[in-house]
């Protein structure tokens, strides 16, 4: 057995109920053989998507203290991975984390909104500062709403032509990251897909997904966590995208079949064994 388990500093919130952020990221990374070291940005009773007024404990001041402690210990991380952030100051602290570990894979999931709308906790200034965080990332995983926010464009629900989709990926890559994945893209040929760009090889990738007429919180976090685990265990970009897409699709379809209250997220516990499937997915093609 390889004793060198890769270590990820996961800078996300901890929402007790609703299966998102650290409550899904941590078990997913563990199941993939990667150690998740949570750096919680806030503690919430539930996520902010539909449970009313939440109990919220801000942990902004904890972030630099944790970073300082890790520096004192001389601890190394293979990856720094940030997600849902609660304030501009947290963006600054994340920048410090990324800059302190220049050799670590820098994954930024620019969690800001969905379905054309920014989350109510995300201020206009935070949207601007998120571009700064993205500029130092190796990999970013926006959904289509977040991609439009990062590019300063209006979200448009119209299906994208292949050339428009490629242009969006290329323009995001010009902001810094060498690998871009945009989730939940409706393409003009009538399919839903997750699309990606690998600047090093100048390849654009497409992973078609089944459309399910329902949406669950936390699926973006699950996608990004599987993608991160996949990179750290050696997958190429299209294989990592296909693995993450396959798992999210499996989770969504399973959950949808039970007709559960969507606010509680996908039935992660029921589908975890699918993460142990080490066969190389083939459901990708060039965009
Ligand atoms: O899954 C994104 C997410 C993460 N964390 C919190 C959220 C949400 C989405 O609503 O509210 C607290």
mmCIF file of C-alpha atoms and ligand atoms in Angstrom:
data_model
loop_
_atom_site.group_PDB
_atom_site.id
_atom_site.type_symbol
_atom_site.label_atom_id
_atom_site.label_comp_id
_atom_site.label_asym_id
_atom_site.label_seq_id
_atom_site.Cartn_x
_atom_site.Cartn_y
_atom_site.Cartn_z
ATOM 1 C CA UNK A 1 0.000 0.000 0.000
ATOM 2 C CA UNK A 2 1.217 3.474 -0.783
ATOM 3 C CA UNK A 3 1.819 5.304 2.499
ATOM 4 C CA UNK A 4 1.871 8.692 0.807
ATOM 5 C CA UNK A 5 -1.818 9.524 1.000
ATOM 6 C CA UNK A 6 -2.374 12.825 -0.757
ATOM 7 C CA UNK A 7 -3.609 15.597 1.516
ATOM 8 C CA UNK A 8 -6.151 18.207 0.448
ATOM 9 C CA UNK A 9 -6.888 21.408 2.395
ATOM 10 C CA UNK A 10 -10.611 21.795 1.713
ATOM 11 C CA UNK A 11 -11.702 25.394 2.380
ATOM 12 C CA UNK A 12 -15.512 25.161 2.451
ATOM 13 C CA UNK A 13 -18.408 25.655 4.842
ATOM 14 C CA UNK A 14 -19.840 22.948 7.060
ATOM 15 C CA UNK A 15 -23.623 22.853 6.620
ATOM 16 C CA UNK A 16 -25.175 20.339 9.000
ATOM 17 C CA UNK A 17 -28.223 19.421 6.941
ATOM 18 C CA UNK A 18 -28.718 19.377 3.174
ATOM 19 C CA UNK A 19 -25.761 17.324 1.910
ATOM 20 C CA UNK A 20 -23.466 19.959 0.490
ATOM 21 C CA UNK A 21 -19.954 21.340 0.930
ATOM 22 C CA UNK A 22 -17.800 19.568 3.568
ATOM 23 C CA UNK A 23 -20.420 16.955 4.475
ATOM 24 C CA UNK A 24 -20.174 15.547 0.932
ATOM 25 C CA UNK A 25 -16.622 16.557 -0.024
ATOM 26 C CA UNK A 26 -14.962 14.842 2.939
ATOM 27 C CA UNK A 27 -16.490 11.344 2.461
ATOM 28 C CA UNK A 28 -15.976 11.519 -1.308
ATOM 29 C CA UNK A 29 -12.268 12.343 -1.066
ATOM 30 C CA UNK A 30 -11.767 9.657 1.608
ATOM 31 C CA UNK A 31 -13.496 7.041 -0.536
ATOM 32 C CA UNK A 32 -11.210 7.978 -3.426
ATOM 33 C CA UNK A 33 -8.125 7.413 -1.280
ATOM 34 C CA UNK A 34 -7.313 11.076 -0.698
ATOM 35 C CA UNK A 35 -7.130 12.674 2.753
ATOM 36 C CA UNK A 36 -9.510 15.597 3.249
ATOM 37 C CA UNK A 37 -8.326 18.205 5.783
ATOM 38 C CA UNK A 38 -11.326 20.486 6.323
ATOM 39 C CA UNK A 39 -10.678 24.190 6.785
ATOM 40 C CA UNK A 40 -14.232 25.318 7.592
ATOM 41 C CA UNK A 41 -15.172 28.837 6.519
ATOM 42 C CA UNK A 42 -18.457 28.828 8.476
ATOM 43 C CA UNK A 43 -20.764 26.479 10.312
ATOM 44 C CA UNK A 44 -24.396 26.498 9.270
ATOM 45 C CA UNK A 45 -27.357 24.532 10.570
ATOM 46 C CA UNK A 46 -28.421 23.865 6.942
ATOM 47 C CA UNK A 47 -27.429 25.200 3.521
ATOM 48 C CA UNK A 48 -29.059 28.460 2.466
ATOM 49 C CA UNK A 49 -31.309 26.970 -0.210
ATOM 50 C CA UNK A 50 -34.803 26.654 1.201
ATOM 51 C CA UNK A 51 -34.720 25.905 4.929
ATOM 52 C CA UNK A 52 -35.474 29.493 5.989
ATOM 53 C CA UNK A 53 -33.375 31.424 8.504
ATOM 54 C CA UNK A 54 -30.221 29.409 9.244
ATOM 55 C CA UNK A 55 -28.018 29.342 12.345
ATOM 56 C CA UNK A 56 -24.686 30.697 11.086
ATOM 57 C CA UNK A 57 -21.296 30.899 12.776
ATOM 58 C CA UNK A 58 -18.707 32.768 10.738
ATOM 59 C CA UNK A 59 -15.158 31.342 10.885
ATOM 60 C CA UNK A 60 -13.333 33.980 8.829
ATOM 61 C CA UNK A 61 -10.761 34.613 11.581
ATOM 62 C CA UNK A 62 -10.086 30.891 11.901
ATOM 63 C CA UNK A 63 -8.678 30.635 8.345
ATOM 64 C CA UNK A 64 -5.393 32.601 8.853
ATOM 65 C CA UNK A 65 -4.894 30.900 12.232
ATOM 66 C CA UNK A 66 -5.169 27.452 10.630
ATOM 67 C CA UNK A 67 -2.779 28.486 7.825
ATOM 68 C CA UNK A 68 -0.273 29.822 10.355
ATOM 69 C CA UNK A 69 -0.425 26.598 12.361
ATOM 70 C CA UNK A 70 0.147 24.464 9.261
ATOM 71 C CA UNK A 71 3.120 26.667 8.333
ATOM 72 C CA UNK A 72 4.606 26.235 11.837
ATOM 73 C CA UNK A 73 4.205 22.471 11.491
ATOM 74 C CA UNK A 74 5.820 22.531 8.054
ATOM 75 C CA UNK A 75 2.807 20.580 6.778
ATOM 76 C CA UNK A 76 2.525 20.120 3.059
ATOM 77 C CA UNK A 77 -0.623 19.742 0.958
ATOM 78 C CA UNK A 78 -0.944 18.153 -2.492
ATOM 79 C CA UNK A 79 -3.953 20.307 -3.224
ATOM 80 C CA UNK A 80 -5.714 23.414 -1.951
ATOM 81 C CA UNK A 81 -9.403 23.341 -2.859
ATOM 82 C CA UNK A 82 -11.776 26.237 -2.146
ATOM 83 C CA UNK A 83 -15.554 26.450 -2.518
ATOM 84 C CA UNK A 84 -18.410 28.364 -0.918
ATOM 85 C CA UNK A 85 -17.037 31.518 0.756
ATOM 86 C CA UNK A 86 -18.904 33.816 3.113
ATOM 87 C CA UNK A 87 -17.104 37.162 2.798
ATOM 88 C CA UNK A 88 -14.481 39.165 0.893
ATOM 89 C CA UNK A 89 -12.023 38.627 3.754
ATOM 90 C CA UNK A 90 -12.359 34.878 3.213
ATOM 91 C CA UNK A 91 -11.311 35.371 -0.409
ATOM 92 C CA UNK A 92 -8.148 37.136 0.862
ATOM 93 C CA UNK A 93 -7.429 34.273 3.267
ATOM 94 C CA UNK A 94 -7.904 31.735 0.472
ATOM 95 C CA UNK A 95 -5.441 33.699 -1.681
ATOM 96 C CA UNK A 96 -2.944 33.419 1.195
ATOM 97 C CA UNK A 97 -3.511 29.641 1.366
ATOM 98 C CA UNK A 98 -2.973 29.205 -2.373
ATOM 99 C CA UNK A 99 0.142 31.419 -2.350
ATOM 100 C CA UNK A 100 1.603 29.539 0.644
ATOM 101 C CA UNK A 101 1.492 26.245 -1.286
ATOM 102 C CA UNK A 102 2.627 27.163 -4.818
ATOM 103 C CA UNK A 103 3.319 23.509 -5.724
ATOM 104 C CA UNK A 104 -0.109 22.261 -4.660
ATOM 105 C CA UNK A 105 -2.826 21.708 -7.241
ATOM 106 C CA UNK A 106 -5.029 24.814 -6.889
ATOM 107 C CA UNK A 107 -8.713 23.994 -7.373
ATOM 108 C CA UNK A 108 -11.240 26.823 -7.138
ATOM 109 C CA UNK A 109 -14.927 26.020 -7.283
ATOM 110 C CA UNK A 110 -16.249 29.584 -7.636
ATOM 111 C CA UNK A 111 -19.540 28.904 -5.823
ATOM 112 C CA UNK A 112 -21.666 32.011 -6.420
ATOM 113 C CA UNK A 113 -25.056 31.001 -7.793
ATOM 114 C CA UNK A 114 -27.165 28.772 -9.984
ATOM 115 C CA UNK A 115 -30.027 28.928 -12.480
ATOM 116 C CA UNK A 116 -29.078 32.460 -13.525
ATOM 117 C CA UNK A 117 -29.114 33.913 -10.011
ATOM 118 C CA UNK A 118 -26.379 34.712 -7.491
ATOM 119 C CA UNK A 119 -26.819 33.215 -3.998
ATOM 120 C CA UNK A 120 -28.083 35.842 -1.561
ATOM 121 C CA UNK A 121 -24.881 35.692 0.517
ATOM 122 C CA UNK A 122 -22.703 36.633 -2.482
ATOM 123 C CA UNK A 123 -22.193 40.404 -2.777
ATOM 124 C CA UNK A 124 -21.232 42.208 -6.035
ATOM 125 C CA UNK A 125 -17.781 42.897 -4.540
ATOM 126 C CA UNK A 126 -17.341 39.176 -3.777
ATOM 127 C CA UNK A 127 -18.200 38.400 -7.392
ATOM 128 C CA UNK A 128 -15.429 40.769 -8.527
ATOM 129 C CA UNK A 129 -12.915 39.354 -6.036
ATOM 130 C CA UNK A 130 -13.712 35.782 -7.099
ATOM 131 C CA UNK A 131 -12.064 36.618 -10.457
ATOM 132 C CA UNK A 132 -8.839 37.259 -8.508
ATOM 133 C CA UNK A 133 -9.066 33.860 -6.831
ATOM 134 C CA UNK A 134 -9.750 32.202 -10.179
ATOM 135 C CA UNK A 135 -6.670 33.912 -11.665
ATOM 136 C CA UNK A 136 -4.320 31.848 -9.470
ATOM 137 C CA UNK A 137 -6.175 28.527 -9.886
ATOM 138 C CA UNK A 138 -5.004 25.544 -11.937
ATOM 139 C CA UNK A 139 -8.543 24.158 -12.234
ATOM 140 C CA UNK A 140 -11.937 25.881 -11.944
ATOM 141 C CA UNK A 141 -15.385 24.281 -11.966
ATOM 142 C CA UNK A 142 -18.081 26.949 -12.448
ATOM 143 C CA UNK A 143 -21.609 26.092 -13.458
ATOM 144 C CA UNK A 144 -22.984 28.114 -16.381
ATOM 145 C CA UNK A 145 -24.322 30.874 -14.086
ATOM 146 C CA UNK A 146 -20.934 31.232 -12.366
ATOM 147 C CA UNK A 147 -19.093 31.162 -15.706
ATOM 148 C CA UNK A 148 -21.246 34.104 -16.892
ATOM 149 C CA UNK A 149 -20.606 36.012 -13.632
ATOM 150 C CA UNK A 150 -16.827 35.462 -13.951
ATOM 151 C CA UNK A 151 -16.907 36.729 -17.542
ATOM 152 C CA UNK A 152 -19.083 39.719 -16.598
ATOM 153 C CA UNK A 153 -21.782 38.557 -18.979
ATOM 154 C CA UNK A 154 -25.518 38.274 -18.595
ATOM 155 C CA UNK A 155 -26.708 34.732 -18.010
ATOM 156 C CA UNK A 156 -28.617 33.573 -20.993
ATOM 157 C CA UNK A 157 -30.521 30.317 -20.814
ATOM 158 C CA UNK A 158 -30.287 29.775 -24.569
ATOM 159 C CA UNK A 159 -28.515 26.598 -25.721
ATOM 160 C CA UNK A 160 -24.906 27.280 -26.715
ATOM 161 C CA UNK A 161 -23.422 26.430 -30.094
ATOM 162 C CA UNK A 162 -20.165 24.488 -29.946
ATOM 163 C CA UNK A 163 -18.195 27.560 -30.981
ATOM 164 C CA UNK A 164 -19.861 29.729 -28.299
ATOM 165 C CA UNK A 165 -19.157 27.032 -25.691
ATOM 166 C CA UNK A 166 -15.487 26.810 -26.754
ATOM 167 C CA UNK A 167 -15.183 30.584 -26.689
ATOM 168 C CA UNK A 168 -16.531 30.698 -23.135
ATOM 169 C CA UNK A 169 -14.006 28.068 -22.009
ATOM 170 C CA UNK A 170 -11.111 29.847 -23.755
ATOM 171 C CA UNK A 171 -12.042 33.231 -22.279
ATOM 172 C CA UNK A 172 -12.200 31.761 -18.782
ATOM 173 C CA UNK A 173 -8.793 30.171 -19.319
ATOM 174 C CA UNK A 174 -7.398 33.593 -20.301
ATOM 175 C CA UNK A 175 -8.174 34.648 -16.725
ATOM 176 C CA UNK A 176 -5.508 32.197 -15.498
ATOM 177 C CA UNK A 177 -6.479 28.536 -15.053
ATOM 178 C CA UNK A 178 -5.101 25.930 -17.453
ATOM 179 C CA UNK A 179 -8.055 23.605 -16.914
ATOM 180 C CA UNK A 180 -11.663 24.786 -17.051
ATOM 181 C CA UNK A 181 -14.795 22.719 -16.534
ATOM 182 C CA UNK A 182 -18.248 24.274 -16.936
ATOM 183 C CA UNK A 183 -21.103 22.157 -15.619
ATOM 184 C CA UNK A 184 -24.720 22.051 -16.694
ATOM 185 C CA UNK A 185 -24.380 23.447 -20.219
ATOM 186 C CA UNK A 186 -27.251 23.072 -22.638
ATOM 187 C CA UNK A 187 -25.794 22.646 -26.140
ATOM 188 C CA UNK A 188 -27.548 23.703 -29.351
ATOM 189 C CA UNK A 189 -27.601 20.116 -30.633
ATOM 190 C CA UNK A 190 -30.124 19.371 -27.855
ATOM 191 C CA UNK A 191 -27.977 17.771 -25.178
ATOM 192 C CA UNK A 192 -26.955 18.717 -21.636
ATOM 193 C CA UNK A 193 -23.257 18.406 -21.025
ATOM 194 C CA UNK A 194 -20.316 19.207 -18.824
ATOM 195 C CA UNK A 195 -17.650 20.797 -20.967
ATOM 196 C CA UNK A 196 -13.932 21.319 -20.421
ATOM 197 C CA UNK A 197 -10.768 22.890 -21.800
ATOM 198 C CA UNK A 198 -7.221 21.702 -21.320
ATOM 199 C CA UNK A 199 -4.984 24.610 -22.376
ATOM 200 C CA UNK A 200 -1.753 22.593 -22.275
ATOM 201 C CA UNK A 201 -2.989 20.314 -25.055
ATOM 202 C CA UNK A 202 -5.470 22.809 -26.539
ATOM 203 C CA UNK A 203 -8.241 20.191 -26.340
ATOM 204 C CA UNK A 204 -11.898 20.973 -25.699
ATOM 205 C CA UNK A 205 -13.946 18.152 -24.149
ATOM 206 C CA UNK A 206 -17.599 17.290 -23.798
ATOM 207 C CA UNK A 207 -19.294 14.805 -21.459
ATOM 208 C CA UNK A 208 -23.006 14.438 -22.307
ATOM 209 C CA UNK A 209 -25.357 14.013 -19.323
ATOM 210 C CA UNK A 210 -28.909 12.708 -19.029
ATOM 211 C CA UNK A 211 -31.393 15.472 -18.313
ATOM 212 C CA UNK A 212 -33.368 14.972 -15.072
ATOM 213 C CA UNK A 213 -36.138 17.543 -14.421
ATOM 214 C CA UNK A 214 -35.074 18.349 -10.876
ATOM 215 C CA UNK A 215 -32.152 20.016 -9.167
ATOM 216 C CA UNK A 216 -30.518 19.241 -5.820
ATOM 217 C CA UNK A 217 -28.189 21.382 -3.695
ATOM 218 C CA UNK A 218 -24.628 20.132 -3.377
ATOM 219 C CA UNK A 219 -24.311 18.451 -6.767
ATOM 220 C CA UNK A 220 -21.741 21.061 -7.855
ATOM 221 C CA UNK A 221 -19.732 20.304 -4.702
ATOM 222 C CA UNK A 222 -19.958 16.567 -5.391
ATOM 223 C CA UNK A 223 -18.842 17.072 -8.996
ATOM 224 C CA UNK A 224 -15.849 19.208 -7.990
ATOM 225 C CA UNK A 225 -14.860 16.826 -5.176
ATOM 226 C CA UNK A 226 -14.853 13.772 -7.474
ATOM 227 C CA UNK A 227 -12.978 15.767 -10.126
ATOM 228 C CA UNK A 228 -10.352 16.789 -7.542
ATOM 229 C CA UNK A 229 -10.001 13.244 -6.216
ATOM 230 C CA UNK A 230 -9.692 11.986 -9.787
ATOM 231 C CA UNK A 231 -6.897 14.427 -10.674
ATOM 232 C CA UNK A 232 -5.013 13.518 -7.501
ATOM 233 C CA UNK A 233 -5.221 9.830 -8.348
ATOM 234 C CA UNK A 234 -3.958 10.303 -11.897
ATOM 235 C CA UNK A 235 -6.935 10.863 -14.206
ATOM 236 C CA UNK A 236 -6.623 13.055 -17.311
ATOM 237 C CA UNK A 237 -9.055 15.975 -17.635
ATOM 238 C CA UNK A 238 -11.667 14.180 -19.791
ATOM 239 C CA UNK A 239 -11.505 11.003 -17.689
ATOM 240 C CA UNK A 240 -11.843 13.025 -14.458
ATOM 241 C CA UNK A 241 -14.794 14.931 -15.970
ATOM 242 C CA UNK A 242 -16.421 11.697 -17.107
ATOM 243 C CA UNK A 243 -15.896 10.051 -13.706
ATOM 244 C CA UNK A 244 -17.390 13.033 -11.851
ATOM 245 C CA UNK A 245 -20.307 13.304 -14.314
ATOM 246 C CA UNK A 246 -21.057 9.572 -14.061
ATOM 247 C CA UNK A 247 -21.148 9.732 -10.263
ATOM 248 C CA UNK A 248 -23.326 12.857 -10.072
ATOM 249 C CA UNK A 249 -25.718 11.413 -12.658
ATOM 250 C CA UNK A 250 -25.950 8.171 -10.663
ATOM 251 C CA UNK A 251 -26.662 10.131 -7.456
ATOM 252 C CA UNK A 252 -29.306 12.355 -9.086
ATOM 253 C CA UNK A 253 -31.138 9.519 -10.870
ATOM 254 C CA UNK A 254 -31.153 7.345 -7.750
ATOM 255 C CA UNK A 255 -32.495 10.180 -5.609
ATOM 256 C CA UNK A 256 -35.072 11.277 -8.190
ATOM 257 C CA UNK A 257 -36.481 7.731 -8.303
ATOM 258 C CA UNK A 258 -37.454 8.046 -4.616
ATOM 259 C CA UNK A 259 -39.121 11.461 -5.017
ATOM 260 C CA UNK A 260 -37.526 12.818 -1.831
ATOM 261 C CA UNK A 261 -37.631 16.466 -0.698
ATOM 262 C CA UNK A 262 -34.948 18.048 -2.911
ATOM 263 C CA UNK A 263 -33.730 20.365 -0.126
ATOM 264 C CA UNK A 264 -32.061 17.374 1.542
ATOM 265 C CA UNK A 265 -29.777 16.864 -1.451
ATOM 266 C CA UNK A 266 -28.869 13.617 -3.173
ATOM 267 C CA UNK A 267 -28.818 10.238 -1.414
ATOM 268 C CA UNK A 268 -25.038 10.164 -1.176
ATOM 269 C CA UNK A 269 -24.919 7.280 1.319
ATOM 270 C CA UNK A 270 -26.830 5.027 -1.091
ATOM 271 C CA UNK A 271 -24.514 5.690 -4.040
ATOM 272 C CA UNK A 272 -21.084 5.796 -2.350
ATOM 273 C CA UNK A 273 -20.162 2.267 -3.574
ATOM 274 C CA UNK A 274 -20.196 3.640 -7.146
ATOM 275 C CA UNK A 275 -17.085 5.662 -6.235
ATOM 276 C CA UNK A 276 -15.182 2.397 -5.796
ATOM 277 C CA UNK A 277 -15.734 1.606 -9.485
ATOM 278 C CA UNK A 278 -12.224 2.068 -10.841
ATOM 279 C CA UNK A 279 -13.086 1.290 -14.464
ATOM 280 C CA UNK A 280 -12.056 4.110 -16.732
ATOM 281 C CA UNK A 281 -15.152 5.933 -18.003
ATOM 282 C CA UNK A 282 -15.439 6.324 -21.753
ATOM 283 C CA UNK A 283 -18.343 8.747 -22.004
ATOM 284 C CA UNK A 284 -16.367 11.743 -23.290
ATOM 285 C CA UNK A 285 -15.561 13.157 -26.673
ATOM 286 C CA UNK A 286 -13.981 16.247 -28.204
ATOM 287 C CA UNK A 287 -16.234 19.293 -28.173
HETATM 288 O O1 LIG B 1 -23.613 23.678 -2.616
HETATM 289 C C1 LIG B 1 -23.374 25.023 -2.584
HETATM 290 C C2 LIG B 1 -23.581 25.576 -1.208
HETATM 291 C C3 LIG B 1 -22.581 25.436 -0.266
HETATM 292 N N1 LIG B 1 -22.710 25.923 0.971
HETATM 293 C C4 LIG B 1 -23.822 26.587 1.349
HETATM 294 C C5 LIG B 1 -24.854 26.769 0.447
HETATM 295 C C6 LIG B 1 -24.741 26.251 -0.858
HETATM 296 C C7 LIG B 1 -25.827 26.432 -1.798
HETATM 297 O O2 LIG B 1 -26.908 26.850 -1.511
HETATM 298 O O3 LIG B 1 -25.967 27.413 0.851
HETATM 299 C C8 LIG B 1 -23.935 27.128 2.739
#
